[in-house]
XYZ file of C-alpha atoms in Angstrom:
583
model
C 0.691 -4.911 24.531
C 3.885 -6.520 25.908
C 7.381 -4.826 24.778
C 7.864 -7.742 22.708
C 5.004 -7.652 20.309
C 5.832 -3.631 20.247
C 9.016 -4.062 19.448
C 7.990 -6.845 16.709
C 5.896 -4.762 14.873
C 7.806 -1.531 15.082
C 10.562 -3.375 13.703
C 8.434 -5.063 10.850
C 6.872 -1.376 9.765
C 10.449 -0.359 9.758
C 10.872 -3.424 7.588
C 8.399 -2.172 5.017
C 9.728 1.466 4.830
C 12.957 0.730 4.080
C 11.373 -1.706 1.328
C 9.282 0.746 -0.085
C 12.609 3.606 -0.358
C 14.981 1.341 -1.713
C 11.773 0.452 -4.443
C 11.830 4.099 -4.819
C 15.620 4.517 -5.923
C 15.000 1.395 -8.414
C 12.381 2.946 -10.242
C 13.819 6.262 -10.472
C 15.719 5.710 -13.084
C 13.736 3.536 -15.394
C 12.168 4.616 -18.809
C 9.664 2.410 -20.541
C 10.643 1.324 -23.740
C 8.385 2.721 -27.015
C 6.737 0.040 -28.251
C 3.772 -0.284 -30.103
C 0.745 -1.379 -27.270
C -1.399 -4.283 -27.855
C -5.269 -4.227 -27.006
C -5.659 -7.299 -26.317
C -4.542 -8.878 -22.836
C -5.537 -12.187 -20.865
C -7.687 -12.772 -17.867
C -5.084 -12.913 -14.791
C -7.407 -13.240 -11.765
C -11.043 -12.920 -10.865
C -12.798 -12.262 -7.202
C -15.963 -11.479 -6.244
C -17.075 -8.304 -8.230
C -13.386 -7.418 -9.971
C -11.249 -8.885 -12.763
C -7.757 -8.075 -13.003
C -6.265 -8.440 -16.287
C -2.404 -8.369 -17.227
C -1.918 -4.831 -18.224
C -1.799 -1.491 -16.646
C -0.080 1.715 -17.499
C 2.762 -0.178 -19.510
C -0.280 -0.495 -22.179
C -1.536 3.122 -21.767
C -4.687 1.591 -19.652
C -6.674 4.336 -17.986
C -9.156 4.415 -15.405
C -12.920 4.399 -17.381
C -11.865 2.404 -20.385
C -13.904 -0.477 -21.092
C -13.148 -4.468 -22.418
C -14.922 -7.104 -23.910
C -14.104 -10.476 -22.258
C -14.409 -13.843 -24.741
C -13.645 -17.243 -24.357
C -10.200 -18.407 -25.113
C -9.039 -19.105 -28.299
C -8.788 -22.737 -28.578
C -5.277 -22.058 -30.426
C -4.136 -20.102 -27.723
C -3.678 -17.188 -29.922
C -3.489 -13.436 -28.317
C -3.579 -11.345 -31.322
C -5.443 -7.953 -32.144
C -6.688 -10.529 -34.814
C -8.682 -12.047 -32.195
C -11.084 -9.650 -31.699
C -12.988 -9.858 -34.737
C -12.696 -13.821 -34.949
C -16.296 -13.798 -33.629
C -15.816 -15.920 -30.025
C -17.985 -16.294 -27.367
C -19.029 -13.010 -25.306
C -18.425 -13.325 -22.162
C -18.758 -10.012 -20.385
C -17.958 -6.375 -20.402
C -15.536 -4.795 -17.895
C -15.187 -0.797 -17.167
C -11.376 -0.354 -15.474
C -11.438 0.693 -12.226
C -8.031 0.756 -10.862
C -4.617 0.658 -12.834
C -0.940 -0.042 -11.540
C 1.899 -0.308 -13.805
C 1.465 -3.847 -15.363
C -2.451 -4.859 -14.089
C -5.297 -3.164 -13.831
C -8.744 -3.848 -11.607
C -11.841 -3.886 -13.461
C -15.405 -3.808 -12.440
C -18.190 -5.878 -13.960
C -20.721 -4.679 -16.142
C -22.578 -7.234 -17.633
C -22.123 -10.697 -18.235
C -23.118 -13.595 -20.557
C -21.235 -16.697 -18.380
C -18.742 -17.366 -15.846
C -15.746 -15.432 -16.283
C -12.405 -17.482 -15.549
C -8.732 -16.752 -15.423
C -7.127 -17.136 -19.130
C -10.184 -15.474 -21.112
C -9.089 -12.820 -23.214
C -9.856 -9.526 -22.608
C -9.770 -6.485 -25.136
C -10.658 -2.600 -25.566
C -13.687 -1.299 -27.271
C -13.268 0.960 -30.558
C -13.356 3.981 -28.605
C -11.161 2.840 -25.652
C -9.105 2.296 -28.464
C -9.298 5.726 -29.545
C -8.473 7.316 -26.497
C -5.686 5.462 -25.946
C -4.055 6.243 -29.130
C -4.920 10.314 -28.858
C -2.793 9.644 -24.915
C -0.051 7.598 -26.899
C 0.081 10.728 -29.528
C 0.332 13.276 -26.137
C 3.140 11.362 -24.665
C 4.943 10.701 -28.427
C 4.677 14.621 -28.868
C 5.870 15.643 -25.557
C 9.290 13.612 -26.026
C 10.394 15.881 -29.274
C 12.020 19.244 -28.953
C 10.100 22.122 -30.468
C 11.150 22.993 -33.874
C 10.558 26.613 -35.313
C 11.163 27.494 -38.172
C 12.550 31.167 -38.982
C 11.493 33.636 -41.880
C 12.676 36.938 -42.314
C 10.999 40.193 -43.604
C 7.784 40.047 -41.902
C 7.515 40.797 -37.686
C 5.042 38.756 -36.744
C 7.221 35.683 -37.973
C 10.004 37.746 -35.520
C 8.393 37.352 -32.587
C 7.726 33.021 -33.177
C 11.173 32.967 -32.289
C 11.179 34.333 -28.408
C 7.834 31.879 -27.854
C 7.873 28.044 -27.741
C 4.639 26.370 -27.697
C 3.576 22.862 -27.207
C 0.236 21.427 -28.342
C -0.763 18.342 -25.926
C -3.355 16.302 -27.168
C -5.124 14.484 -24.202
C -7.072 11.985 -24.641
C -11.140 12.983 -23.380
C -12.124 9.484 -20.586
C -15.657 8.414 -21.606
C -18.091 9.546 -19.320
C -20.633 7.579 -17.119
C -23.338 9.259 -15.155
C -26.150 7.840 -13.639
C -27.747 8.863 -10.584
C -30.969 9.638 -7.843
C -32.115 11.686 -6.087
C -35.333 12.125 -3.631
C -37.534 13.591 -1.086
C -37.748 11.769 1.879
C -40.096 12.403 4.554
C -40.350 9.966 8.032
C -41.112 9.363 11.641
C -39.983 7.910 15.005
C -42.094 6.583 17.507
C -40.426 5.836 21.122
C -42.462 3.713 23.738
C -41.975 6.612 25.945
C -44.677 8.331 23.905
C -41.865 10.778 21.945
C -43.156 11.107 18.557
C -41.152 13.109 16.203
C -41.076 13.670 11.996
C -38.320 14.437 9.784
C -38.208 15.823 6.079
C -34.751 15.133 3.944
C -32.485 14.500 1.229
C -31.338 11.355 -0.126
C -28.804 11.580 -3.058
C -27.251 8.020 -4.663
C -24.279 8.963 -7.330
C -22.389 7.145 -9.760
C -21.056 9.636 -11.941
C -17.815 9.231 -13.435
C -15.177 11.078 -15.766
C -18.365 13.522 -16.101
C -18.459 16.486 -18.700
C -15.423 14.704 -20.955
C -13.192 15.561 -17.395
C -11.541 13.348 -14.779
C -14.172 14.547 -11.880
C -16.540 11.957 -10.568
C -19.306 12.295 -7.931
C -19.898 9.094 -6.107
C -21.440 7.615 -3.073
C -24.247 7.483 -0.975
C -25.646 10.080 1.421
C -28.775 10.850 3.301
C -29.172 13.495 6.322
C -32.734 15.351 7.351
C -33.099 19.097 6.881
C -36.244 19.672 9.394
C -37.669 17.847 12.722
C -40.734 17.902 14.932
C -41.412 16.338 17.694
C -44.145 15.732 20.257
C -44.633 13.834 23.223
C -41.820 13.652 26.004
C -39.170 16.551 25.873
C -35.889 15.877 25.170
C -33.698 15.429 21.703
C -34.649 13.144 18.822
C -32.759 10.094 19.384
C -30.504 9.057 17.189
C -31.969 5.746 15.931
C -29.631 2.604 14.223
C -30.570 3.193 11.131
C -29.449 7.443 11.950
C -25.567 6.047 12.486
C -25.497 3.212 9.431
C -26.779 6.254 7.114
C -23.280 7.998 9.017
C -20.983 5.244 7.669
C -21.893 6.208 3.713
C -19.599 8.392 1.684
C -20.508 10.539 -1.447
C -18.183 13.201 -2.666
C -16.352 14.617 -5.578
C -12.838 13.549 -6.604
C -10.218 14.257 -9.180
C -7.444 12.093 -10.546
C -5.849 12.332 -14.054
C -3.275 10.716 -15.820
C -2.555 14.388 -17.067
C -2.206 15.589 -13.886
C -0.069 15.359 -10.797
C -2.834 16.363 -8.334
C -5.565 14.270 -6.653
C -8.289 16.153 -4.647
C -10.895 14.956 -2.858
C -13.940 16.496 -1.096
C -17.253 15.539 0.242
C -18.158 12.522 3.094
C -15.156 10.460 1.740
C -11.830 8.455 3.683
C -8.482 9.478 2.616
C -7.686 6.462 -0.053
C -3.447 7.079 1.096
C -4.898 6.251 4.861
C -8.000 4.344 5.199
C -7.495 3.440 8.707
C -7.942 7.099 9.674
C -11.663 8.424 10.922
C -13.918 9.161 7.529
C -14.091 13.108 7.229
C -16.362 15.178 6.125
C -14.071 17.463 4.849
C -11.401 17.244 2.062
C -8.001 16.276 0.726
C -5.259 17.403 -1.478
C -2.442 15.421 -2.806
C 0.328 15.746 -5.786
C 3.032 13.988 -6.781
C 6.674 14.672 -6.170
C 7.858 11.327 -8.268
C 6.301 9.237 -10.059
C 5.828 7.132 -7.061
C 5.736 9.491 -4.096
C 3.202 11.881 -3.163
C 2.219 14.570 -0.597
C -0.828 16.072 0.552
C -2.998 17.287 3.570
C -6.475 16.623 4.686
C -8.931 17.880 7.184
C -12.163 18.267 7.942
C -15.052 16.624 11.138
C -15.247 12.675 11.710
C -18.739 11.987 11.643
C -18.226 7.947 11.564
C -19.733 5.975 14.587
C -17.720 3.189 13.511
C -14.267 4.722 14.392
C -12.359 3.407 17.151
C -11.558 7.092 18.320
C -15.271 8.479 17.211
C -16.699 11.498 19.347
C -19.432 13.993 18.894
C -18.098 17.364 17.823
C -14.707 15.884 16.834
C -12.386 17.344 13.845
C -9.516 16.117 12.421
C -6.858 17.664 9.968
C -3.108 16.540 9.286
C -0.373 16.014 6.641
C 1.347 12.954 4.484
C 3.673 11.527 2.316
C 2.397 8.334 0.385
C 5.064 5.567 -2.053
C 3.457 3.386 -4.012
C 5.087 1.087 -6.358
C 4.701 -2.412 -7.974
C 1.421 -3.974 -9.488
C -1.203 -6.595 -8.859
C 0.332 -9.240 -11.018
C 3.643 -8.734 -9.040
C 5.474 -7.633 -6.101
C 3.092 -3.980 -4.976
C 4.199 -1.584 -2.199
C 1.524 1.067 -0.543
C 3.010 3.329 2.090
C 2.060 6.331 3.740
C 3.381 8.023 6.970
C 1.839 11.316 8.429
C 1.113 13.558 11.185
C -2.473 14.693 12.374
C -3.663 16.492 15.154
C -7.654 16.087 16.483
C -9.784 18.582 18.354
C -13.086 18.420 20.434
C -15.074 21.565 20.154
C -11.850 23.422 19.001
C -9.736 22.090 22.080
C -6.777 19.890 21.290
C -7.646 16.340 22.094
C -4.758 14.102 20.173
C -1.722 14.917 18.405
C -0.341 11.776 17.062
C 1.830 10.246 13.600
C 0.101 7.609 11.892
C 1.960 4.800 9.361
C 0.137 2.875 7.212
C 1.654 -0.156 5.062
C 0.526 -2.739 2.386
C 2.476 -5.395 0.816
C 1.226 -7.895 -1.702
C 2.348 -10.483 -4.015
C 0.015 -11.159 -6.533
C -3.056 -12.407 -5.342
C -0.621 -14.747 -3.211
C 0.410 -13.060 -0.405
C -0.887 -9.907 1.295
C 0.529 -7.993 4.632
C -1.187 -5.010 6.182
C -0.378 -2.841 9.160
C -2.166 0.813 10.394
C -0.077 1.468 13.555
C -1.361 5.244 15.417
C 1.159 6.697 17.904
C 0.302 9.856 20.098
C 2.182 12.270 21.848
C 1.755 12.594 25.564
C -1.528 14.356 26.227
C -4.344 15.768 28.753
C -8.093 14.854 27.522
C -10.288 17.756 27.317
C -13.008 16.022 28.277
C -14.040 16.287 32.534
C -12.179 13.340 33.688
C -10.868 12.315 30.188
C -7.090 11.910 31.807
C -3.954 11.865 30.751
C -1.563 9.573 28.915
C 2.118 9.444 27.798
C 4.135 9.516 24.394
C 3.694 6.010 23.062
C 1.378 3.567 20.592
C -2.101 3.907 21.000
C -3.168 1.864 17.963
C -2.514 -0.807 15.771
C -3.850 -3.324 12.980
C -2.061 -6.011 11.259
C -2.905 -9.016 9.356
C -0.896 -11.611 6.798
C -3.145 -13.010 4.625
C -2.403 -15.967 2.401
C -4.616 -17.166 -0.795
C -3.215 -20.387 -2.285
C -6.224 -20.947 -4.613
C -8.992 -18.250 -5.312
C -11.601 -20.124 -2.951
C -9.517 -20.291 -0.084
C -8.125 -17.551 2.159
C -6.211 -17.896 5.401
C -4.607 -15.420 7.706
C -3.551 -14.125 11.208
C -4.444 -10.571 12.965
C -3.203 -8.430 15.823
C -5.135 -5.844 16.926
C -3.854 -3.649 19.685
C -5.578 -0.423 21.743
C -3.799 1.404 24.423
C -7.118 3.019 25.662
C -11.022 1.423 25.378
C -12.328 2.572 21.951
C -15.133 5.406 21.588
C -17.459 3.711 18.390
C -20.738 3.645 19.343
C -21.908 0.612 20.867
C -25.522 0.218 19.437
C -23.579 -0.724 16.165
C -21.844 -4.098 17.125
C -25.006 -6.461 15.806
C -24.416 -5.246 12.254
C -20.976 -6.723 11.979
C -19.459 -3.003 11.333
C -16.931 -3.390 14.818
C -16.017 -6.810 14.037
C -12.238 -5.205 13.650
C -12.285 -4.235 17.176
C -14.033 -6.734 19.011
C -10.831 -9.016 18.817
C -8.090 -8.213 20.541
C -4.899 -9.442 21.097
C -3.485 -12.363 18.327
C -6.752 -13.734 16.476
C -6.747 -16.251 13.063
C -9.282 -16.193 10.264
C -10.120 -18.526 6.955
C -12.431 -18.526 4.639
C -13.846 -21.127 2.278
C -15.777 -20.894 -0.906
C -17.656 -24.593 -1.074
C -19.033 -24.307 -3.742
C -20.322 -21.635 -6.516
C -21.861 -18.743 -4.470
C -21.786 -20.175 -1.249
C -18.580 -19.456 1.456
C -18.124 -20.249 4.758
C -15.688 -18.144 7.052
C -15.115 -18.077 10.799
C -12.177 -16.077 13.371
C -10.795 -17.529 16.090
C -8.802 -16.135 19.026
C -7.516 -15.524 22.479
C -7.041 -12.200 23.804
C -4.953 -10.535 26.357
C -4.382 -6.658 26.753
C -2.931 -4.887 29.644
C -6.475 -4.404 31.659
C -7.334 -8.347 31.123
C -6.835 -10.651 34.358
C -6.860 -13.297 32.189
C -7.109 -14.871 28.595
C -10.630 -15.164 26.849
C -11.515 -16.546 23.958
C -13.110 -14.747 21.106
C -14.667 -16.657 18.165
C -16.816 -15.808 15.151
C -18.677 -17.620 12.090
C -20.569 -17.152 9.296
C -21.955 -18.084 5.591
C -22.271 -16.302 2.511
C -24.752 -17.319 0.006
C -24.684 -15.764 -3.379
C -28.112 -16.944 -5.035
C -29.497 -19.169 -2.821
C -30.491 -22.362 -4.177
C -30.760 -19.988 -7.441
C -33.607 -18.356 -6.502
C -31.479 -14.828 -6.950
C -31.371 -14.415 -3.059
C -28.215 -12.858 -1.428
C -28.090 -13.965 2.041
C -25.273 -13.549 4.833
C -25.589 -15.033 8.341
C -22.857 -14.132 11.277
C -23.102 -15.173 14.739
C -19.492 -13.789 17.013
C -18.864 -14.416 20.657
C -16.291 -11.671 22.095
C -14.468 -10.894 25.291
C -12.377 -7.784 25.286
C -11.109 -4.902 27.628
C -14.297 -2.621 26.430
C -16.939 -5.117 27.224
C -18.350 -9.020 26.325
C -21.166 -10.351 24.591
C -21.803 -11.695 21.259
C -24.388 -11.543 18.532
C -26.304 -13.307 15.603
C -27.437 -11.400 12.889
C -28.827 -11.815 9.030
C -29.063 -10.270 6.199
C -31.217 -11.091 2.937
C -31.826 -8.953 -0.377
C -33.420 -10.229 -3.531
C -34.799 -8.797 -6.553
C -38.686 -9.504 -7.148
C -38.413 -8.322 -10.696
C -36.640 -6.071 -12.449
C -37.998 -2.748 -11.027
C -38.731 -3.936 -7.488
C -35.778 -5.224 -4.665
C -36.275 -6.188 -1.068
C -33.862 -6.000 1.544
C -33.928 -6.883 5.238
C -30.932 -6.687 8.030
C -31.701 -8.090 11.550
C -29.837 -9.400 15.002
C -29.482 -9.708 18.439
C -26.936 -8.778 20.877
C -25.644 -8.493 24.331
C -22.982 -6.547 25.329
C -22.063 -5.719 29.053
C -20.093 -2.898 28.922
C -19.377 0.589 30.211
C -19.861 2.113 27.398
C -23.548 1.540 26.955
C -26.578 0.920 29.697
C -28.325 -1.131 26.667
C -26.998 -4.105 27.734
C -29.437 -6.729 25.347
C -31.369 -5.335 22.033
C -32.903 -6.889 18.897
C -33.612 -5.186 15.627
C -35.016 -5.498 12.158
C -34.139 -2.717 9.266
C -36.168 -3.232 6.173
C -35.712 -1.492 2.939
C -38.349 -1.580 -0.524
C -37.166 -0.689 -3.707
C -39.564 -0.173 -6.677
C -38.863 1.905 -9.528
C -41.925 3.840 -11.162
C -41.855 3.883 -15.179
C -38.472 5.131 -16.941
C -37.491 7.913 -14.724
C -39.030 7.818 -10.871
C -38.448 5.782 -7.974
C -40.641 4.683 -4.785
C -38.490 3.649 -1.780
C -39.789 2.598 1.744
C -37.415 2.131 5.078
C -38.496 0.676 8.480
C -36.708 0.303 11.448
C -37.834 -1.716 14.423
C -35.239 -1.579 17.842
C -36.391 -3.489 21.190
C -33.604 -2.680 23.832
C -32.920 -2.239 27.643
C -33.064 1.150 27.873
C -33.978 2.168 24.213
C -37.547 1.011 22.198
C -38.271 2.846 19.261
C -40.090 2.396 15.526
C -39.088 4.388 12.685
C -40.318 4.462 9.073
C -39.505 6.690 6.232
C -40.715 6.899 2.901
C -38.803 8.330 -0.290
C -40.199 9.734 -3.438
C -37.403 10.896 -6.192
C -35.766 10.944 -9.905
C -33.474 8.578 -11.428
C -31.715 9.336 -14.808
C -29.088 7.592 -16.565
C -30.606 3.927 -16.308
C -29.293 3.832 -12.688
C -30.424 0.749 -11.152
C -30.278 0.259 -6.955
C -26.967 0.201 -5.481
């Protein structure tokens, strides 16, 4: 990375800091007004999968609440009156994410195409709990008044104890969920034969037992194995390392509350960029927008550009966030963190992480890693000095909702450490660029897009420029026959290795109890990381849920490499409660 791009970049996350503190100062001081809150708001943006309306904590909008969506008055009238003028449903949204003046909502259900201007209101009891949180916060802003008798002693001692009664609203709850059995095999050309027995869990429980604790995610791991045939360890198949990349764990957040907690198989939402832990986090607020917290726990992602077996990872932050998603929004976090490889210090480094948006407009991102000077303590690991050993930007522009432009610079001092077996499925795509790199993406038509990458790259190892390119379409329901398709082909040329790779990826639901889904691609990849130089592989998963309450689910995995030929199959047997549907 040449002293000019460093110096470019430093300067620019230096840039965003010094945004994000003087945003801090500004809002220090400000009060919101009382005023009564409407219910009803407008339709401000939609993408694929979220709505974001035009209100957020300025209207008392929690996380959980729900909305009806309905066409748009043909007067143009946004009353409360609205709501009961009998329009045309639309959907129903459950709120997902809330900033000061917008909020992100997920999709429920829906009756038609939602579009930007529909009108969007609570349910009765989203209502409700709003009003029981605007009661709390009236309440809390009035002195407490007692009132003094005389004569009796229990009246006395009312006058040496102040109480306060908060009344907080209860979220609504939403749990739904599975859990099975599942029992499989691999089956190596070498003749190695082996069988596992495990767990598979699938959560979406949220604001469970009338509190703000969800359990969420997606994890499955094998308790016992047996194996015949050659000797040696089971290998760790394709579909072993995708199953790594899931996360399911329990979190806590509350409007009540200054603390956020995490803990499970989860990232750290204040730095995303950083390995996924299996571990925990703790954060509380010191403002209203600043936070601090610590994290720490093992780093069991393949996918990570610094992944290694036996790795752990723990560290500290501070996080600003200010703004909202219908205006200017600022997302900062700067920490230290220190890793270790079977309990020996391997990096001890300060990571910065930085997003600025406008609107849906404009949107800059940068993850920038930068390690002390170290000794690996791996045989022959090495040695390196104080300096950047990471970083990730990109400035994304979207001038209409169906097209998206941008440009990305991605930057490693060392080769990265994912594992290599995963660069057909499209989960390295980050890293196989290097260097400056440009990317758009085009939505044709209704449920069809087209997007492609193009760049030249150049790091310190190259001896010269190479070109690395990448394309792909998206369709949504295929010629609307309900099937979700995705096809990808990327040719790459980078300090760790070259190749490239065509994949696809189909799902469809047969009915409404039984869904089919099938991943496959081909790769090469010369590289020093891997002997496995050219593979092929097809994952195929059946879903079929049994009457009201079971579920039948079948997995198989077929892998043609080099140096690596195995089948695997698994079958899973298990309950399902709360009308939970496949993921």
């Amino acid at each position: 990375m040449s002293s000019v791009a460093v110096s470019f970049w430093a300067l620019l996350l230096l840039g965003c800091l010094q945004i994000t503190c003087s945003a801090a100062l500004a809002d220090a001081g400000q009060d919101a007004p009382a005023e009564e809150k409407s219910a009803v708001f407008r339709v401000k943006y939609v993408s694929e999968g979220a709505v974001y309306i035009d209100a957020g904590r300025n209207a008392n909008v929690q996380e959980g609440m729900k909305l009806s969506v309905i066409a748009a008055p043909a007067d143009g009238a946004v009353t409360d009156g609205v709501r009961f003028r009998g329009e045309e449903h639309v959907a129903e949204l459950r709120v997902a994410s809330v900033a000061d003046s917008s909020a992100v909502c997920d999709v429920v259900q829906t009756n038609g195409e939602i579009n930007v201007g529909q009108v969007a209101f609570l349910t009765p009891d989203s209502v409700q709990d709003r009003q029981q949180a605007q009661s709390a916060a009236a309440v809390s802003k009035y002195p407490i008044v007692i009132a003094f008798t005389y004569g009796d002693p229990l009246d006395e001692e009312l006058r040496e104890v102040q109480e306060r009664k908060v009344i907080q609203g209860s979220p609504m709850s939403h749990i739904r969920g599975r859990f099975g059995v599942d029992y499989g095999g691999t089956n190596e050309a070498s003749g190695f034969n082996s069988k596992q027995v495990g767990l598979v869990i699938d959560s979406d429980m949220t604001n469970f037992g009338g509190t703000f604790w969800n359990f969420t995610g997606y994890w499955r791991g094998n308790f016992t194995t047996s194996s015949s045939g050659s000797a040696g360890p089971t290998p760790t198949t394709l579909t072993d390392l995708i199953n790594r990349t899931y996360h399911l764990g329990f979190t806590y957040q509350s409007p009540y509350s200054a603390v956020t907690i995490g803990v499970g198989r989860l990232f750290l939402p204040y730095a995303p960029s950083l390995s996924t832990i299996d571990g925990g986090y703790f954060a509380r607020k010191i403002k209203r927008i600043a936070s601090v917290g610590f994290f720490g726990g093992s780093t069991p992602d393949p996918t990570s550009w610094s992944y290694a077996p036996n790795q752990h990872i723990a560290g500290s932050f501070v996080n600003f966030e200010t703004g909202g998603f219908d205006r200017t929004r600022i997302f900062s976090t700067a920490g230290i963190a220190v890793t270790s490889i079977q309990w020996r210090v391997a990096r001890q480094f300060a990571f910065f992480e930085n997003n600025l948006s406008w609107k849906h407009y404009v949107t800059f991102y940068n993850s920038m890693q930068v390690d002390a000077a170290r000794t690996s303590p791996l045989p022959n690991g090495g040695s390196n000095p104080t300096g950047f050993s990471q970083s990730y930007s990109s400035l994304h522009f979207q001038p209409i909702s169906r097209f998206t432009f941008g440009v990305n610079h991605n930057y490693f001092r060392n080769l990265p450490t994912f594992d290599p077996r995963l660069v057909g499925t499209g989960l390295l795509d980050q890293y196989l660029f290097q260097g400056f790199s440009g990317d758009v993406r085009v939505e044709l038509m209704k449920h069809v897009a087209v997007y492609s990458s193009l760049g030249r790259s150049r790091v310190s190892t190259d001896t010269k420029n190479s070109l690395n390119q990448a394309y792909g379409v998206t369709f949504g329901r295929l010629w609307n026959t309900g099937l979700l398709a995705d096809l990808h082909y990327s040719k790459f040329d980078s300090a760790f290795g070259k190749g490239q790779y065509e994949s696809f990826s189909m799902s469809r639901s047969l009915t409404e109890s039984l869904r089919v889904q099938v991943l496959g691609g081909h790769q090469i990849f010369n590289s020093s990381l891997t002997t496995n130089a050219h593979s092929n592989f097809v994952n195929a998963v059946a879903d079929w849920n049994v009457g009201a309450r079971y579920f039948l689910e079948g997995n198989f995995g077929w892998y043609q490499g080099s140096s690596l030929n195995y089948r695997q199959w698994s079958s899973v047997f298990g309950y399902r409660f709360g009308g939970y549907r496949k993921r």
